PDB file of C-alpha atoms in Angstrom:
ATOM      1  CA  UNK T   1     105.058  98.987  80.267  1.00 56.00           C
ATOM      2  CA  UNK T   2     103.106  96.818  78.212  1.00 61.00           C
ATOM      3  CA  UNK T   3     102.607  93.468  79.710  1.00 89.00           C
ATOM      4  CA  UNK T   4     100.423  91.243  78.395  1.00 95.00           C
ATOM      5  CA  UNK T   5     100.213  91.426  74.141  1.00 95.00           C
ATOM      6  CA  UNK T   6      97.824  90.398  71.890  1.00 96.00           C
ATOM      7  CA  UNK T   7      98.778  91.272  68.146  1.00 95.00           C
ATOM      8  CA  UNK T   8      95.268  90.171  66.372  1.00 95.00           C
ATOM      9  CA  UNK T   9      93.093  92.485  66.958  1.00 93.00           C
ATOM     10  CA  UNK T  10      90.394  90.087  64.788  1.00 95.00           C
ATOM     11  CA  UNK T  11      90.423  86.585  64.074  1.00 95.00           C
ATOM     12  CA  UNK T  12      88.138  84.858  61.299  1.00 96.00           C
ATOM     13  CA  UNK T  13      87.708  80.977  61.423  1.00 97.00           C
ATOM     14  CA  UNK T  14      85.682  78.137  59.627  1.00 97.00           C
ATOM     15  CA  UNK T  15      83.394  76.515  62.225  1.00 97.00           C
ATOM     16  CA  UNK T  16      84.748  73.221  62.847  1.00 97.00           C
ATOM     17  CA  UNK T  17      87.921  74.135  62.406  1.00 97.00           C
ATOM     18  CA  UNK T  18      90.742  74.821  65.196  1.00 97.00           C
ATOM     19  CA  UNK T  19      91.892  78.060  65.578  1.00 97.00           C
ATOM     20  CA  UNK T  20      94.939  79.923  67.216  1.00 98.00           C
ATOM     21  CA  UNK T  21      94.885  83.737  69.326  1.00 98.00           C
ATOM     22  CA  UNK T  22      98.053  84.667  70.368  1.00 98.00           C
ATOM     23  CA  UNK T  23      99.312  86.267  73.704  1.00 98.00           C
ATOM     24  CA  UNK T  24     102.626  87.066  75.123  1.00 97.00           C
ATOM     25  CA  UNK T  25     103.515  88.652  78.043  1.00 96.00           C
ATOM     26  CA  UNK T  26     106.508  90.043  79.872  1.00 93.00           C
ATOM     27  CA  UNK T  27     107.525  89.621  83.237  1.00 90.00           C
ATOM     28  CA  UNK T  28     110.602  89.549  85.791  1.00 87.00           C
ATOM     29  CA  UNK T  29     108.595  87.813  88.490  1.00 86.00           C
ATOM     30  CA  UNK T  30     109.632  84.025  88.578  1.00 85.00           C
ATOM     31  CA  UNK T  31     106.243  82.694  89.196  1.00 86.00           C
ATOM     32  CA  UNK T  32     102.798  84.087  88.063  1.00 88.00           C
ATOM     33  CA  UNK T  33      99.333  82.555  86.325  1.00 90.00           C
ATOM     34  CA  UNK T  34      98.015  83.256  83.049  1.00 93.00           C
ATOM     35  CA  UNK T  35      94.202  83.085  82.154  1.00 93.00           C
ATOM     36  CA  UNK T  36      92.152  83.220  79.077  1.00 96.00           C
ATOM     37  CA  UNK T  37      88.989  84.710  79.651  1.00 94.00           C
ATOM     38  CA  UNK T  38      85.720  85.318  77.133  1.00 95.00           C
ATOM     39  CA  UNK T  39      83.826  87.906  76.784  1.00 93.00           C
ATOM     40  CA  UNK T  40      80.729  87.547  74.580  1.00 93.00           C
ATOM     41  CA  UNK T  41      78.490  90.377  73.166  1.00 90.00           C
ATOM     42  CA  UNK T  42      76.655  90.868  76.662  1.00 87.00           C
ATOM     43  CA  UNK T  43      79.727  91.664  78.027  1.00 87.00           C
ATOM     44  CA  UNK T  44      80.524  89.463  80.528  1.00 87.00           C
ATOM     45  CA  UNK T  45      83.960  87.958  80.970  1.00 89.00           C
ATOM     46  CA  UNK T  46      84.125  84.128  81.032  1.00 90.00           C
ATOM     47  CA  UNK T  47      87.111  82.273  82.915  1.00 89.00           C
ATOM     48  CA  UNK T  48      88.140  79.875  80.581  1.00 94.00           C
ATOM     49  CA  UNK T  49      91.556  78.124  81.330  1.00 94.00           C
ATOM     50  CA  UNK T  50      94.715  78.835  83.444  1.00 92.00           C
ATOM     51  CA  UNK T  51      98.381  78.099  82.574  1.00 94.00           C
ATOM     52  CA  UNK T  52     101.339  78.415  86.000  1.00 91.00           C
ATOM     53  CA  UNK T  53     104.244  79.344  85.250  1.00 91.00           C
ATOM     54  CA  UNK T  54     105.664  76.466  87.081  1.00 90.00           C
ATOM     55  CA  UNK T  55     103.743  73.850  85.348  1.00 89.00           C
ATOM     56  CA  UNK T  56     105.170  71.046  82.982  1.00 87.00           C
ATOM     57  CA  UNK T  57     102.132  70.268  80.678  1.00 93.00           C
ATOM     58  CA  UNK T  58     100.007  72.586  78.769  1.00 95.00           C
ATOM     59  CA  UNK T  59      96.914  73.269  80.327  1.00 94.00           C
ATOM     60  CA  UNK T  60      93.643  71.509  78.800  1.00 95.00           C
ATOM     61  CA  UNK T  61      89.956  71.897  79.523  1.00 93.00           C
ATOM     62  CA  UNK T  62      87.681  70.878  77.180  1.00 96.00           C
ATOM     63  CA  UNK T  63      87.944  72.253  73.637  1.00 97.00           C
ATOM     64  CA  UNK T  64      90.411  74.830  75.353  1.00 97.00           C
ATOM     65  CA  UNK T  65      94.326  74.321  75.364  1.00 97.00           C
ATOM     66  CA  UNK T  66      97.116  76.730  76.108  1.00 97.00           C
ATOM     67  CA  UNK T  67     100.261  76.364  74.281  1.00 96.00           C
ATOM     68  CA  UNK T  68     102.581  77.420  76.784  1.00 96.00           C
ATOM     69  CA  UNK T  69     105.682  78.734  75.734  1.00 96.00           C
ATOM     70  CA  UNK T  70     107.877  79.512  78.602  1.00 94.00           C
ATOM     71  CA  UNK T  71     111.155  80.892  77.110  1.00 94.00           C
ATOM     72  CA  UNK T  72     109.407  82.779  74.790  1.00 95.00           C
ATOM     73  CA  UNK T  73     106.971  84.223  76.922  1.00 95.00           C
ATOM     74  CA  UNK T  74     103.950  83.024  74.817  1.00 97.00           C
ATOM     75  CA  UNK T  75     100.233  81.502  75.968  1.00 97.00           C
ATOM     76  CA  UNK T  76      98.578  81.095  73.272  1.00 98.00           C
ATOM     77  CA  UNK T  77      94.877  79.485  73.301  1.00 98.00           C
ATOM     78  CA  UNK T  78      93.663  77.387  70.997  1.00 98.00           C
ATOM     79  CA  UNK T  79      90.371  76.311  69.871  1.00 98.00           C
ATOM     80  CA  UNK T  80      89.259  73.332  68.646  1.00 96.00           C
ATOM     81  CA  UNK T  81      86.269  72.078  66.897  1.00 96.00           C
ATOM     82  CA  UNK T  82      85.074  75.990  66.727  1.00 97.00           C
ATOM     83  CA  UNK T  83      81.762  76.812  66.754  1.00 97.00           C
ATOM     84  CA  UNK T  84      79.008  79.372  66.517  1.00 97.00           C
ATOM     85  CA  UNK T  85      79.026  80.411  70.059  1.00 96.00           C
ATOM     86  CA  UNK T  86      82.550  80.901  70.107  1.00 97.00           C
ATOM     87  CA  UNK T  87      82.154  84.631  68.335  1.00 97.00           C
ATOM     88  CA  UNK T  88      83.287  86.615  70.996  1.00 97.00           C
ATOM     89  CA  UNK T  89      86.113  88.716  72.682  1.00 96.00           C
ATOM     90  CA  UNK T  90      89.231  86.597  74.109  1.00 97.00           C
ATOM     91  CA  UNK T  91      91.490  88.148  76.537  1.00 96.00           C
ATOM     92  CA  UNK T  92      94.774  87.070  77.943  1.00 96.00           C
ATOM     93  CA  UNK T  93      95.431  88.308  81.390  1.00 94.00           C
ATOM     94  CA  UNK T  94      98.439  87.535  84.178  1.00 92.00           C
ATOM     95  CA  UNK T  95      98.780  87.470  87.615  1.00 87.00           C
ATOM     96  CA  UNK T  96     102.372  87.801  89.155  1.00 84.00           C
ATOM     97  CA  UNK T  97     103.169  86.330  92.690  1.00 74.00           C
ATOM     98  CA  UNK T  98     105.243  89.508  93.694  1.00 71.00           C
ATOM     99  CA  UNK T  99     102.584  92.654  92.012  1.00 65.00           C
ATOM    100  CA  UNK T 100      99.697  89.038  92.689  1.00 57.00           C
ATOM    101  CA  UNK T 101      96.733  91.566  93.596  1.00 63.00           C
ATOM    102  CA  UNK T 102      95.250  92.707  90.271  1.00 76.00           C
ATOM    103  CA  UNK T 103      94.867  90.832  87.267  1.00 83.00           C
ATOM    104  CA  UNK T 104      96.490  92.424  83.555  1.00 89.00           C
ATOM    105  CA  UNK T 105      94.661  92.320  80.373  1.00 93.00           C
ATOM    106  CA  UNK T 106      95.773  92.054  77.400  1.00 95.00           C
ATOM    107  CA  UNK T 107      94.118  94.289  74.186  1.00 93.00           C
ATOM    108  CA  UNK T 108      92.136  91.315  73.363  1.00 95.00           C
ATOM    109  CA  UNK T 109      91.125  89.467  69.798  1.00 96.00           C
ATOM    110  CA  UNK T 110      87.626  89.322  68.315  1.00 96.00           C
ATOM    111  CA  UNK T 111      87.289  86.460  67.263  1.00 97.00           C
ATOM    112  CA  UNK T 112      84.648  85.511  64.456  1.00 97.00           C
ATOM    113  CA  UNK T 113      83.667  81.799  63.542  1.00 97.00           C
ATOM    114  CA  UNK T 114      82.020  81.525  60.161  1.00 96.00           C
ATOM    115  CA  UNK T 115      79.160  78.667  59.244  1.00 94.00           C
TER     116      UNK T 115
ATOM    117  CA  UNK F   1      77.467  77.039  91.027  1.00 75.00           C
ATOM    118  CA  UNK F   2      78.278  80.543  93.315  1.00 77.00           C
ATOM    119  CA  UNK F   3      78.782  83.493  91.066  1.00 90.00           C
ATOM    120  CA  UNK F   4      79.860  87.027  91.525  1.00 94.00           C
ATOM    121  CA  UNK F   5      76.349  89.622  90.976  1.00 95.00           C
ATOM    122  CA  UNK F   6      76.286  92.982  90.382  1.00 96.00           C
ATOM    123  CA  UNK F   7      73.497  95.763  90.570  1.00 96.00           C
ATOM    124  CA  UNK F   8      72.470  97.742  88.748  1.00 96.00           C
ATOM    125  CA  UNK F   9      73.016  96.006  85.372  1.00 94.00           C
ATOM    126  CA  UNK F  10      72.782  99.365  83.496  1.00 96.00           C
ATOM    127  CA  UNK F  11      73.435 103.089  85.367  1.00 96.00           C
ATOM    128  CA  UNK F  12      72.563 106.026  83.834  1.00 97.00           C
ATOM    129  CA  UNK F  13      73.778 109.398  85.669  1.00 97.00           C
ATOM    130  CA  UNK F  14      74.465 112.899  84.482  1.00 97.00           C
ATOM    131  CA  UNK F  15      78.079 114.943  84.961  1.00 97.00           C
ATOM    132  CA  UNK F  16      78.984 116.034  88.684  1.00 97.00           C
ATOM    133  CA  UNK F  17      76.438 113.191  90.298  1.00 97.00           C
ATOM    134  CA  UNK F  18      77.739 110.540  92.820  1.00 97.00           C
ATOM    135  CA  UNK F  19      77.432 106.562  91.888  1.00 97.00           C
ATOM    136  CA  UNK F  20      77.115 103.989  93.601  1.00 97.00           C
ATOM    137  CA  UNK F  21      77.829 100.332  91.959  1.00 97.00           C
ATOM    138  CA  UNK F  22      77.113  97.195  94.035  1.00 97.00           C
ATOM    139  CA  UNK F  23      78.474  93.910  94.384  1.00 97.00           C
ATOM    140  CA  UNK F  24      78.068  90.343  95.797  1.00 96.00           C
ATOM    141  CA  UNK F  25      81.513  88.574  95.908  1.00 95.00           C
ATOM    142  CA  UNK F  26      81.409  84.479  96.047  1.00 93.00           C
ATOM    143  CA  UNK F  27      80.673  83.975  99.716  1.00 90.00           C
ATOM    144  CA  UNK F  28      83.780  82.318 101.335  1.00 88.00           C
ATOM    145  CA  UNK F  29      86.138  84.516  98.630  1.00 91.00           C
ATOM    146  CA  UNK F  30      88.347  86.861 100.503  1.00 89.00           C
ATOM    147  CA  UNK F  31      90.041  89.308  97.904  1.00 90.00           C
ATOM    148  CA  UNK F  32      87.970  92.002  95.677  1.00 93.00           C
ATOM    149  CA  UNK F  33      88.551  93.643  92.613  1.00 94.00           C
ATOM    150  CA  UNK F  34      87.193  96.639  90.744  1.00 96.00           C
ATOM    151  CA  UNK F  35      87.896  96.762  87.163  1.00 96.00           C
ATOM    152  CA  UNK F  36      86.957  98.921  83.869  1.00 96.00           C
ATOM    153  CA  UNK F  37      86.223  98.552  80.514  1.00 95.00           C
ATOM    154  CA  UNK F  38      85.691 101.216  78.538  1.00 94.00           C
ATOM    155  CA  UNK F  39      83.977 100.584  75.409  1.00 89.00           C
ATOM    156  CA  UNK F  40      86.098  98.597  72.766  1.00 84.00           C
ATOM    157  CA  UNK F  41      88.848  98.617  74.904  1.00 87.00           C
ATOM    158  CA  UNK F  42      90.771  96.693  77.469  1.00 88.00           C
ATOM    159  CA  UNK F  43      90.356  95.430  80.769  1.00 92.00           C
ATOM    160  CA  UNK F  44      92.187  97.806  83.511  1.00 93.00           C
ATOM    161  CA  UNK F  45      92.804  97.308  86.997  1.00 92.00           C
ATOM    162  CA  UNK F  46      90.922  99.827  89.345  1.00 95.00           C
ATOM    163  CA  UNK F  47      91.452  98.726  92.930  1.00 94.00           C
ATOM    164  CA  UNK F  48      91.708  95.601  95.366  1.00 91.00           C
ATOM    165  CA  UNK F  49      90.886  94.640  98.573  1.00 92.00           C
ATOM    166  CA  UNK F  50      91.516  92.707 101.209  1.00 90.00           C
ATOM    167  CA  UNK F  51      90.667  92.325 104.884  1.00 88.00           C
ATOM    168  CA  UNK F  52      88.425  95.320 104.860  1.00 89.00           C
ATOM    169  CA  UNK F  53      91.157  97.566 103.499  1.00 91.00           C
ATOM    170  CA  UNK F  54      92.508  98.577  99.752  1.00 93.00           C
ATOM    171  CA  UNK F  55      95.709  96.784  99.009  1.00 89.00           C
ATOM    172  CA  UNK F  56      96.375  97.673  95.685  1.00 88.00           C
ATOM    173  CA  UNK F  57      94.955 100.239  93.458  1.00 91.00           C
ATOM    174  CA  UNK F  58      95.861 101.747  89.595  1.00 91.00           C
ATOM    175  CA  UNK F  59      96.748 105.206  88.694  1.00 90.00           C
ATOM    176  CA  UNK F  60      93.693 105.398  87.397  1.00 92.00           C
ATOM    177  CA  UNK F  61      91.631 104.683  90.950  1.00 95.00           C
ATOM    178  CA  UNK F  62      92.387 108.692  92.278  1.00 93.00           C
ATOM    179  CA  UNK F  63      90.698 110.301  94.791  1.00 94.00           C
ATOM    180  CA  UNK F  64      86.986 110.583  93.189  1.00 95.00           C
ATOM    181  CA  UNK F  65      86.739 106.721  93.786  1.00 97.00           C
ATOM    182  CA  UNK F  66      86.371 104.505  97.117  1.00 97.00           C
ATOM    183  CA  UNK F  67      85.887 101.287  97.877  1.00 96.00           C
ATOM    184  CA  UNK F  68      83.688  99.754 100.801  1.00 94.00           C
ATOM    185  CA  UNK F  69      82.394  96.452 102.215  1.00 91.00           C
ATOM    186  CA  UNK F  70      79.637  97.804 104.087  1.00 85.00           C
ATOM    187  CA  UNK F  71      78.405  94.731 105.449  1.00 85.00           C
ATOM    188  CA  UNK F  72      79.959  91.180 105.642  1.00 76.00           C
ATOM    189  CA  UNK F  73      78.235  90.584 101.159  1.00 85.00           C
ATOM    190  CA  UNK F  74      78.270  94.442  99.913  1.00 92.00           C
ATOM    191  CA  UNK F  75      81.656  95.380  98.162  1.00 95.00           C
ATOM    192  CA  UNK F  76      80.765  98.582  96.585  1.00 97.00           C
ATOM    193  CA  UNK F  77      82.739 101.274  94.359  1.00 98.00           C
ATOM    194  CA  UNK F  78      81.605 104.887  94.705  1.00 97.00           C
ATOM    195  CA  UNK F  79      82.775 107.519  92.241  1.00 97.00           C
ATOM    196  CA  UNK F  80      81.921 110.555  94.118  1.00 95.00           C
ATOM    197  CA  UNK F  81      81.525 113.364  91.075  1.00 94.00           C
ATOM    198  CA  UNK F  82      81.138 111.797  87.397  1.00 97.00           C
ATOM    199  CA  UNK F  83      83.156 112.761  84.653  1.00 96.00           C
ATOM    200  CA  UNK F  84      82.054 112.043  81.144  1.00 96.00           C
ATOM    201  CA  UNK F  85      85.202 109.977  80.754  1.00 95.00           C
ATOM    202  CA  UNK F  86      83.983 107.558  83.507  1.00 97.00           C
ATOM    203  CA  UNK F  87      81.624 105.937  81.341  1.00 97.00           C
ATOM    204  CA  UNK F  88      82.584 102.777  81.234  1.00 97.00           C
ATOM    205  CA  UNK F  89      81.610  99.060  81.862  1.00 96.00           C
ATOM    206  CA  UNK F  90      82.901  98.388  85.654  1.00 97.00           C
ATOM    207  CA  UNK F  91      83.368  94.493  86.661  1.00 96.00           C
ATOM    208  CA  UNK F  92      84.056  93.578  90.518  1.00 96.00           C
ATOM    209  CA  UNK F  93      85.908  90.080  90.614  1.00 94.00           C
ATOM    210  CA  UNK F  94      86.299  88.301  93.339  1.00 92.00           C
ATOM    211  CA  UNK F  95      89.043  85.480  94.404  1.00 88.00           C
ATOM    212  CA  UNK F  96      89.280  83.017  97.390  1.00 86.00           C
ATOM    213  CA  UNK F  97      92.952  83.552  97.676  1.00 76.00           C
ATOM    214  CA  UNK F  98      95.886  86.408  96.538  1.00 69.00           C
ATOM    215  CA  UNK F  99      98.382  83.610  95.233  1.00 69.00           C
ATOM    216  CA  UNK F 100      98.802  84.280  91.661  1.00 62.00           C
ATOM    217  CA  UNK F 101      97.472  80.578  90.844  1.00 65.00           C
ATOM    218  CA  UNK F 102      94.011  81.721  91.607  1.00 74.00           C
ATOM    219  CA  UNK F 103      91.603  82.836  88.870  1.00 80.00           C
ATOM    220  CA  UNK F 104      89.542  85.639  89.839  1.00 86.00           C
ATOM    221  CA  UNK F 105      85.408  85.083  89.417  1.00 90.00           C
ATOM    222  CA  UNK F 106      83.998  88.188  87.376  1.00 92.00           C
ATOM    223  CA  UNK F 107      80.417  89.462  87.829  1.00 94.00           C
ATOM    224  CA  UNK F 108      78.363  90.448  84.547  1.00 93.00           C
ATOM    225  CA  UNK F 109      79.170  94.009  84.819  1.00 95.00           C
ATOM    226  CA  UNK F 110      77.346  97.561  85.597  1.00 96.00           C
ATOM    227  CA  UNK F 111      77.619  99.161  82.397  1.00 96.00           C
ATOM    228  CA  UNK F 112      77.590 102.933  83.841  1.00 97.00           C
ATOM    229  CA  UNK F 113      76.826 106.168  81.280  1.00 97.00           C
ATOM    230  CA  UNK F 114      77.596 109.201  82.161  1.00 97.00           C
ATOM    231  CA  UNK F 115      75.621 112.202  80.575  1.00 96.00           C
TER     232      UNK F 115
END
């Protein structure tokens, strides 16, 4: 079964401008992480911010925020202030306590920031 | 900042050969990861391991691949007779703990091609 979904499989956005990539997931285990990695054109994947399933605020780093939507199984990630070097793959991936070994990807987004 | 390496960057083997692809977890991480990505597609699960044994692996992870840790820094993934279809770009991970609130370190990849 399909657990972690990403619906865009390409994203366009102004630079400067904040943009949104999607991500839900589906699981039965009460706690579990989700991360956000990048992956630019050389291929390698870039952690870049963790929401717990037990935690009460949105997780921030930087330019980087996850909109975490508990009840409706949603982390999205948005970007703000987008630039250049943000042209790249983003993938959403959980970890569940209970199955807590490997990590599950989601299809990704290609995302595509325009001068 | 420790990273995760991985050698060779780029492996080129024909059909029926054995590979070898090598990696260098973060030093005082105790959990490793293979993963997979073939080209334009997601990230999958392969195989992790833990206290010198495999604790989880994927469907995918049959009996052509095996895991090692040779020495107390090698964590190596062997695919013992190449199949076209292995071609692929393989990522080991590494993470200092199981729980599912830890993020899991990626190397830059061995992009393998099989001929």
């Amino acid at each position: 079964a399909q657990k972690i979904t990403q619906t865009q499989p390409g994203m366009f956005v102004q630079e400067k401008e904040a943009v949104t990539l999607d991500c839900t997931y589906d699981t039965s285990d009460p706690s579990y992480g989700l991360f956000w990695y990048k992956q630019p054109s050389s291929g390698e994947m870039i952690f870049l911010i963790y929401q717990g399933s037990y935690d009460q605020q949105n997780a921030t780093e930087g330019r980087y925020s996850l909109n975490f939507q508990k009840a409706r199984k949603s982390a999205n990630l948005v970007i703000s202030a987008s630039q250049l070097g943000d042209s790249a793959m983003y993938f959403c991936a959980m970890r569940e306590v209970y199955n807590n070994n490997d990590m599950r990807f989601g299809a990704g987004t290609r995302l595509t920031v325009k001068p | 900042e420790p990273e995760v390496t991985q050698t060779p960057s780029h492996q080129v083997t024909q059909m029926g050969q054995e590979v070898i692809l090598r990696c260098v977890p973060i030093s005082n991480h105790l959990y490793f990861y293979w993963y997979r990505q073939i080209l334009g597609q997601k990230v999958e699960f392969l195989v992790s391991f833990y206290n010198n044994e495999i604790s989880e692996k994927s469907e995918i992870f049959d009996d052509q691949f095996s895991v090692e840790r040779p020495d107390g820094s090698n964590f190596t993934l062997k695919i013992r007779s190449t199949k076209l279809e292995d071609s692929a770009m393989y990522f080991c991970a590494s993470s200092e703990e199981g729980r599912a609130s830890y993020e899991q370190y990626f190397g830059p990849g061995t992009r393998l091609t099989v001929t």
